[in-house]
């Protein structure tokens, strides 16, 4: 069920410093510590997940708590010199036995300015293509000098860091604009997207696969989503609504406005949506309340919610980015949703989150994964 060649499901779990029953609210958050992260990642490893999307600052400190788990680690292209990035990847693979995957993040203007990168969005993809080509060469101990448009470096003289090497340093990432799709087709090994409205997401994946085919490549696709699994559908929805009840509407209104503006959207008072359900969420936040289930459930067992994927995303998917979308239900309901979506999207890699992280990972692994092992999708 966790094969690397696409013939079955491949599940990763989210690992973040923010944990707890309602981690976007400080009163329900576990105090962050290295020990808590190590305990959590050890449990995810024990449960048989393919990997973790690890946003902890020093993921290499967690490797010794695991045996098989791969680490998908976000990196901004150009934020580190290519030689430093290559050496860090070599060290990580030396200590992990070759279990590093890079999550290539194109980033937003305010974030990248902190790291001295000021290219526009489309140019960042050109920077990224050159950057990762250079990093991969250096990771493979190519000794030649680099003379590129964006990166220049002298020949490599230092001895290679010992340890396992991947044949090709793995890069997973996203990018939905024309420039982003072209970049994905050239650079990435797995294309990722948050769980959006299924028909629209299927079109995006088809576009990406067609671009990769034109470049003579196959590009698997993967989906990021949150999940709530309980013994019954009713209990799962009760937990989803309980998390909402513990959430501060005024804080969500403030975050929605700030985060919309940081991504270049109009603020909360100006933004509109052609989707009546999304417009209802916007109006609820403007009125100082949180949207209800009827405004959040956009398909059976799928709902827009809250997450800690990134603190910069607008809540309740009011910008159509899909970052807080959930699979909700009993083990059978969630398994059927995953089967249906995997077929519709042609995507069998899933990066999931749920809170508390270890507890929800355990529920999914013990109650949903066994059902999917029986699935005809998993048998292909």
Short mmCIF file of C-alpha atoms in Angstrom, two decimals:
data_model
loop_
_atom_site.label_atom_id
_atom_site.label_comp_id
_atom_site.label_asym_id
_atom_site.label_seq_id
_atom_site.Cartn_x
_atom_site.Cartn_y
_atom_site.Cartn_z
CA UNK A 1 0.00 0.00 0.00
CA UNK A 2 3.02 2.31 0.23
CA UNK A 3 4.82 1.45 -3.00
CA UNK A 4 6.79 4.15 -4.79
CA UNK A 5 5.68 3.30 -8.34
CA UNK A 6 2.11 4.56 -8.02
CA UNK A 7 0.32 1.20 -7.86
CA UNK A 8 -1.55 1.80 -4.62
CA UNK A 9 -2.01 4.37 -1.90
CA UNK A 10 0.93 6.24 -0.42
CA UNK A 11 0.09 8.08 2.82
CA UNK A 12 2.14 10.76 4.54
CA UNK A 13 1.21 12.61 7.72
CA UNK A 14 1.77 16.20 8.77
CA UNK A 15 4.30 17.08 11.49
CA UNK A 16 4.29 20.56 12.95
CA UNK A 17 5.24 22.29 16.19
CA UNK A 18 1.62 23.43 16.60
CA UNK A 19 -0.26 20.46 18.07
CA UNK A 20 -3.25 19.89 20.33
CA UNK A 21 -6.99 19.33 20.07
CA UNK A 22 -7.54 22.77 18.49
CA UNK A 23 -4.00 23.89 17.66
CA UNK A 24 -5.00 27.21 16.07
CA UNK A 25 -6.25 28.28 19.54
CA UNK A 26 -3.51 28.80 22.13
CA UNK A 27 -5.58 27.43 25.04
CA UNK A 28 -5.94 24.08 23.27
CA UNK A 29 -2.33 23.83 22.08
CA UNK A 30 0.37 21.53 23.44
CA UNK A 31 3.51 23.35 24.49
CA UNK A 32 6.01 22.76 21.63
CA UNK A 33 9.12 20.77 22.46
CA UNK A 34 11.63 18.55 20.72
CA UNK A 35 10.59 15.64 22.91
CA UNK A 36 6.93 15.97 21.86
CA UNK A 37 7.95 16.07 18.19
CA UNK A 38 10.14 12.99 18.62
CA UNK A 39 7.35 11.05 20.33
CA UNK A 40 4.89 12.06 17.62
CA UNK A 41 7.16 11.16 14.70
CA UNK A 42 8.08 7.83 16.32
CA UNK A 43 4.38 6.96 16.54
CA UNK A 44 3.78 7.92 12.90
CA UNK A 45 6.74 5.76 11.90
CA UNK A 46 5.40 2.82 13.91
CA UNK A 47 2.00 3.14 12.22
CA UNK A 48 3.47 2.46 8.79
CA UNK A 49 3.13 5.81 7.03
CA UNK A 50 5.27 6.43 3.96
CA UNK A 51 6.52 9.73 5.33
CA UNK A 52 5.85 13.03 7.07
CA UNK A 53 5.54 16.55 5.74
CA UNK A 54 7.86 18.01 8.36
CA UNK A 55 7.74 21.75 8.96
CA UNK A 56 9.78 21.55 12.18
CA UNK A 57 12.85 23.81 11.98
CA UNK A 58 15.45 21.05 12.45
CA UNK A 59 14.03 17.85 10.96
CA UNK A 60 17.39 16.08 11.13
CA UNK A 61 16.99 16.02 14.94
CA UNK A 62 13.99 13.72 14.47
CA UNK A 63 15.58 11.13 12.19
CA UNK A 64 16.95 8.97 15.01
CA UNK A 65 13.42 8.52 16.39
CA UNK A 66 12.37 6.73 13.17
CA UNK A 67 13.37 3.70 11.10
CA UNK A 68 11.52 3.86 7.76
CA UNK A 69 9.74 7.21 7.57
CA UNK A 70 10.65 9.60 4.75
CA UNK A 71 10.89 13.31 5.55
CA UNK A 72 9.30 15.77 3.12
CA UNK A 73 11.03 19.02 4.07
CA UNK A 74 9.95 22.44 2.70
CA UNK A 75 12.65 24.58 1.09
CA UNK A 76 12.55 27.91 -0.76
CA UNK A 77 14.75 27.80 -3.88
CA UNK A 78 17.52 30.35 -3.60
CA UNK A 79 17.14 31.02 0.13
CA UNK A 80 20.33 28.99 0.68
CA UNK A 81 23.32 28.82 -1.68
CA UNK A 82 23.07 25.70 -3.86
CA UNK A 83 26.24 24.16 -2.39
CA UNK A 84 24.91 24.57 1.16
CA UNK A 85 21.55 23.03 0.19
CA UNK A 86 23.31 20.10 -1.50
CA UNK A 87 25.57 19.50 1.48
CA UNK A 88 22.65 19.62 3.91
CA UNK A 89 20.79 17.10 1.76
CA UNK A 90 23.86 14.85 1.74
CA UNK A 91 24.14 15.03 5.52
CA UNK A 92 20.42 14.32 5.97
CA UNK A 93 20.62 11.28 3.70
CA UNK A 94 23.81 10.12 5.43
CA UNK A 95 22.04 10.00 8.79
CA UNK A 96 18.63 8.85 7.52
CA UNK A 97 19.73 6.26 4.99
CA UNK A 98 18.49 8.29 2.01
CA UNK A 99 15.03 9.26 3.30
CA UNK A 100 14.96 12.95 2.34
CA UNK A 101 12.36 14.44 -0.02
CA UNK A 102 12.47 18.17 -0.76
CA UNK A 103 9.14 20.05 -0.77
CA UNK A 104 9.88 22.81 -3.27
CA UNK A 105 7.94 25.90 -2.11
CA UNK A 106 7.63 28.82 -4.50
CA UNK A 107 6.72 31.14 -1.63
CA UNK A 108 5.05 34.53 -1.32
CA UNK A 109 6.67 37.94 -1.72
CA UNK A 110 6.62 38.97 2.00
CA UNK A 111 8.12 35.63 3.09
CA UNK A 112 10.89 35.52 0.50
CA UNK A 113 11.88 39.12 1.16
CA UNK A 114 13.09 37.92 4.58
CA UNK A 115 15.62 35.72 2.77
CA UNK A 116 16.75 38.40 0.34
CA UNK A 117 14.81 37.07 -2.68
CA UNK A 118 12.82 39.70 -4.54
CA UNK A 119 11.95 38.04 -7.87
CA UNK A 120 8.36 38.16 -9.10
CA UNK A 121 6.22 35.03 -9.04
CA UNK A 122 6.89 33.80 -12.59
CA UNK A 123 10.60 34.58 -12.38
CA UNK A 124 10.80 32.58 -9.15
CA UNK A 125 9.96 29.46 -11.18
CA UNK A 126 12.89 30.18 -13.52
CA UNK A 127 15.11 30.67 -10.49
CA UNK A 128 13.82 27.41 -9.06
CA UNK A 129 14.51 25.37 -12.21
CA UNK A 130 18.13 26.53 -12.31
CA UNK A 131 18.54 26.21 -8.54
CA UNK A 132 17.39 22.62 -8.29
CA UNK A 133 19.35 21.55 -11.37
CA UNK A 134 22.44 22.98 -9.67
CA UNK A 135 21.63 21.45 -6.28
CA UNK A 136 21.06 18.03 -7.81
CA UNK A 137 24.43 18.20 -9.62
CA UNK A 138 26.21 19.19 -6.42
CA UNK A 139 24.33 16.59 -4.37
CA UNK A 140 25.65 13.99 -6.85
CA UNK A 141 29.23 15.33 -6.36
CA UNK A 142 29.56 16.83 -9.84
CA UNK A 143 32.86 18.74 -9.41
CA UNK A 144 32.37 21.24 -12.25
CA UNK A 145 31.89 24.96 -11.75
CA UNK A 146 28.47 26.60 -12.15
CA UNK A 147 27.88 29.53 -14.52
CA UNK A 148 24.14 30.13 -14.64
CA UNK A 149 21.81 33.07 -15.04
CA UNK A 150 21.04 33.19 -11.32
CA UNK A 151 23.72 31.08 -9.60
CA UNK A 152 27.49 31.03 -9.97
CA UNK A 153 29.90 28.82 -8.03
CA UNK A 154 33.43 27.59 -8.36
CA UNK A 155 34.35 23.92 -8.72
CA UNK A 156 33.70 21.56 -5.82
CA UNK A 157 36.93 20.56 -4.11
CA UNK A 158 35.74 19.23 -0.77
CA UNK A 159 35.38 15.46 -0.43
CA UNK A 160 31.89 14.01 -0.72
CA UNK A 161 30.01 13.52 2.52
CA UNK A 162 29.77 9.74 2.94
CA UNK A 163 26.53 7.84 3.11
CA UNK A 164 23.63 6.76 0.91
CA UNK A 165 22.82 8.88 -2.13
CA UNK A 166 19.55 8.98 -3.99
CA UNK A 167 19.95 8.50 -7.72
CA UNK A 168 17.97 11.73 -8.14
CA UNK A 169 17.29 14.03 -5.20
CA UNK A 170 13.49 13.85 -4.92
CA UNK A 171 11.49 17.09 -5.33
CA UNK A 172 7.76 17.39 -4.64
CA UNK A 173 5.83 20.63 -5.04
CA UNK A 174 3.06 22.61 -6.68
CA UNK A 175 2.32 25.55 -8.99
CA UNK A 176 -1.01 26.14 -10.75
CA UNK A 177 -0.19 29.13 -12.98
CA UNK A 178 1.06 28.46 -16.53
CA UNK A 179 4.61 29.16 -15.33
CA UNK A 180 4.06 26.90 -12.33
CA UNK A 181 2.76 24.03 -14.47
CA UNK A 182 5.71 24.34 -16.89
CA UNK A 183 8.10 24.32 -13.93
CA UNK A 184 6.42 21.27 -12.42
CA UNK A 185 6.65 19.35 -15.69
CA UNK A 186 10.38 20.09 -15.88
CA UNK A 187 11.51 19.85 -12.25
CA UNK A 188 9.18 17.95 -9.92
CA UNK A 189 8.88 14.23 -9.16
CA UNK A 190 5.41 14.52 -7.56
CA UNK A 191 2.95 17.36 -8.13
CA UNK A 192 0.95 18.38 -5.05
CA UNK A 193 -2.26 20.32 -4.49
CA UNK A 194 -4.56 20.96 -1.57
CA UNK A 195 -7.92 19.19 -1.78
CA UNK A 196 -10.13 21.56 -3.78
CA UNK A 197 -13.51 21.02 -5.46
CA UNK A 198 -12.90 17.63 -7.13
CA UNK A 199 -13.90 18.43 -10.73
CA UNK A 200 -11.71 21.53 -10.81
CA UNK A 201 -8.80 19.73 -9.16
CA UNK A 202 -9.08 16.90 -11.70
CA UNK A 203 -8.71 19.46 -14.51
CA UNK A 204 -5.61 20.89 -12.84
CA UNK A 205 -4.03 17.45 -12.52
CA UNK A 206 -4.88 16.64 -16.15
CA UNK A 207 -3.18 19.86 -17.26
CA UNK A 208 -0.07 19.03 -15.25
CA UNK A 209 0.11 15.47 -16.56
CA UNK A 210 -0.29 16.70 -20.15
CA UNK A 211 2.55 19.21 -19.67
CA UNK A 212 4.78 16.49 -18.24
CA UNK A 213 3.94 14.17 -21.15
CA UNK A 214 4.93 16.91 -23.60
CA UNK A 215 8.27 17.05 -21.80
CA UNK A 216 8.61 13.28 -22.15
CA UNK A 217 7.95 12.60 -18.47
CA UNK A 218 5.32 11.06 -16.22
CA UNK A 219 4.41 13.14 -13.18
CA UNK A 220 2.39 11.53 -10.35
CA UNK A 221 0.00 13.80 -8.46
CA UNK A 222 -0.73 13.99 -4.75
CA UNK A 223 -3.31 15.68 -2.53
CA UNK A 224 -3.03 17.46 0.83
CA UNK A 225 -6.08 17.28 3.10
CA UNK A 226 -7.11 17.13 6.73
CA UNK A 227 -9.15 14.28 8.14
CA UNK A 228 -11.47 13.51 11.06
CA UNK A 229 -12.27 9.84 11.61
CA UNK A 230 -14.67 8.63 14.31
CA UNK A 231 -16.71 5.46 14.80
CA UNK A 232 -19.74 7.02 13.08
CA UNK A 233 -20.34 9.87 10.64
CA UNK A 234 -22.32 11.69 13.32
CA UNK A 235 -19.47 11.52 15.83
CA UNK A 236 -16.98 12.78 13.23
CA UNK A 237 -19.16 15.79 12.39
CA UNK A 238 -19.72 16.45 16.10
CA UNK A 239 -15.94 16.69 16.54
CA UNK A 240 -15.60 19.00 13.53
CA UNK A 241 -18.30 21.27 14.97
CA UNK A 242 -16.78 21.08 18.45
CA UNK A 243 -13.48 22.38 17.06
CA UNK A 244 -15.39 25.26 15.48
CA UNK A 245 -17.10 25.98 18.81
CA UNK A 246 -13.68 26.37 20.45
CA UNK A 247 -12.51 28.85 17.79
CA UNK A 248 -12.51 32.62 18.32
CA UNK A 249 -14.60 34.27 15.54
CA UNK A 250 -12.94 37.67 16.00
CA UNK A 251 -9.48 36.15 15.60
CA UNK A 252 -10.56 34.26 12.47
CA UNK A 253 -11.97 37.47 11.01
CA UNK A 254 -8.68 39.26 11.66
CA UNK A 255 -6.61 36.39 10.21
CA UNK A 256 -8.85 36.12 7.16
CA UNK A 257 -8.34 39.79 6.31
CA UNK A 258 -4.59 39.73 6.95
CA UNK A 259 -3.96 36.50 5.09
CA UNK A 260 -6.05 37.45 2.07
CA UNK A 261 -4.05 40.64 1.67
CA UNK A 262 -0.71 38.84 2.12
CA UNK A 263 -1.59 36.59 -0.85
CA UNK A 264 -2.59 39.55 -3.01
CA UNK A 265 -6.37 39.11 -2.69
CA UNK A 266 -8.76 41.90 -1.71
CA UNK A 267 -9.37 42.17 2.03
CA UNK A 268 -12.30 40.50 3.78
CA UNK A 269 -14.57 43.53 3.33
CA UNK A 270 -13.91 43.65 -0.44
CA UNK A 271 -13.54 40.04 -1.55
CA UNK A 272 -16.44 38.26 -3.23
CA UNK A 273 -16.95 34.77 -4.63
CA UNK A 274 -19.18 33.54 -7.48
CA UNK A 275 -19.83 30.41 -5.37
CA UNK A 276 -22.85 31.17 -3.11
CA UNK A 277 -21.58 28.79 -0.43
CA UNK A 278 -18.16 30.47 -0.29
CA UNK A 279 -19.82 33.89 -0.31
CA UNK A 280 -21.86 32.77 2.71
CA UNK A 281 -18.62 31.94 4.54
CA UNK A 282 -17.25 35.39 3.73
CA UNK A 283 -20.41 37.07 4.98
CA UNK A 284 -20.38 35.01 8.17
CA UNK A 285 -16.84 36.15 8.99
CA UNK A 286 -17.75 39.77 8.19
CA UNK A 287 -20.65 39.47 10.62
CA UNK A 288 -18.34 38.24 13.36
CA UNK A 289 -19.44 34.60 13.42
CA UNK A 290 -17.99 31.34 12.13
CA UNK A 291 -19.64 29.57 9.18
CA UNK A 292 -21.77 26.53 9.99
CA UNK A 293 -21.77 23.06 8.52
CA UNK A 294 -24.24 23.98 5.75
CA UNK A 295 -21.84 26.71 4.60
CA UNK A 296 -18.74 24.49 4.92
CA UNK A 297 -19.70 21.04 3.57
CA UNK A 298 -19.08 21.36 -0.17
CA UNK A 299 -19.52 17.67 -1.08
CA UNK A 300 -20.62 14.59 0.89
CA UNK A 301 -18.02 14.02 3.60
CA UNK A 302 -15.89 17.02 2.48
CA UNK A 303 -15.82 20.36 4.29
CA UNK A 304 -13.81 23.58 4.40
CA UNK A 305 -12.32 24.02 7.86
CA UNK A 306 -9.30 25.22 9.78
CA UNK A 307 -5.78 23.89 9.78
CA UNK A 308 -2.19 24.72 10.68
CA UNK A 309 -0.73 23.75 7.28
CA UNK A 310 0.49 27.32 7.13
CA UNK A 311 -0.35 30.32 9.28
CA UNK A 312 -0.70 32.45 6.15
CA UNK A 313 -3.65 30.69 4.50
CA UNK A 314 -7.11 32.31 4.63
CA UNK A 315 -9.49 30.19 6.78
CA UNK A 316 -12.48 28.19 5.48
CA UNK A 317 -11.14 28.18 1.91
CA UNK A 318 -12.59 31.62 1.16
CA UNK A 319 -9.82 32.21 -1.40
CA UNK A 320 -10.24 28.87 -3.18
CA UNK A 321 -6.82 27.51 -2.19
CA UNK A 322 -8.18 24.39 -0.45
CA UNK A 323 -5.72 24.45 2.44
CA UNK A 324 -8.25 23.74 5.21
CA UNK A 325 -10.42 21.15 3.46
CA UNK A 326 -11.35 18.00 5.37
CA UNK A 327 -12.42 14.41 4.82
CA UNK A 328 -14.94 13.70 7.60
CA UNK A 329 -16.77 10.54 8.62
CA UNK A 330 -16.63 6.98 9.84
CA UNK A 331 -13.74 4.75 8.74
CA UNK A 332 -15.88 3.32 5.94
CA UNK A 333 -17.05 6.77 4.78
CA UNK A 334 -13.52 8.21 4.72
CA UNK A 335 -12.16 5.13 2.92
CA UNK A 336 -14.88 5.37 0.30
CA UNK A 337 -14.21 9.09 -0.15
CA UNK A 338 -10.52 8.39 -0.68
CA UNK A 339 -11.25 5.62 -3.18
CA UNK A 340 -13.66 7.82 -5.12
CA UNK A 341 -11.36 10.85 -5.14
CA UNK A 342 -8.27 8.81 -6.02
CA UNK A 343 -10.09 7.44 -9.06
CA UNK A 344 -11.49 10.82 -10.10
CA UNK A 345 -8.19 12.66 -9.63
CA UNK A 346 -5.81 9.93 -10.72
CA UNK A 347 -3.87 10.59 -7.50
CA UNK A 348 -2.88 7.98 -4.94
CA UNK A 349 -0.43 10.00 -2.84
CA UNK A 350 -2.13 11.68 0.12
CA UNK A 351 -0.59 13.97 2.73
CA UNK A 352 -3.00 14.12 5.66
CA UNK A 353 -3.31 16.04 8.90
CA UNK A 354 -5.57 15.90 11.94
CA UNK A 355 -5.35 16.89 15.58
CA UNK A 356 -3.93 15.92 17.94
CA UNK A 357 -1.42 14.76 15.34
CA UNK A 358 -0.45 11.37 16.79
CA UNK A 359 -3.97 10.48 17.94
CA UNK A 360 -5.60 11.23 14.58
CA UNK A 361 -2.76 9.52 12.70
CA UNK A 362 -3.42 6.43 14.82
CA UNK A 363 -7.15 6.47 14.11
CA UNK A 364 -6.57 6.74 10.38
CA UNK A 365 -3.86 4.06 10.29
CA UNK A 366 -5.77 1.57 12.40
CA UNK A 367 -9.31 2.14 11.12
CA UNK A 368 -9.03 3.41 7.53
CA UNK A 369 -5.84 1.95 6.07
CA UNK A 370 -6.98 -1.69 6.51
CA UNK A 371 -10.14 -0.92 4.54
CA UNK A 372 -8.09 0.59 1.73
CA UNK A 373 -5.87 -2.47 1.52
CA UNK A 374 -8.98 -4.30 0.31
CA UNK A 375 -9.68 -1.61 -2.30
CA UNK A 376 -9.37 -2.36 -6.03
CA UNK A 377 -7.58 0.99 -6.28
CA UNK A 378 -4.85 -0.23 -3.91
CA UNK A 379 -4.41 -3.45 -5.87
CA UNK A 380 -3.39 -1.74 -9.11
#
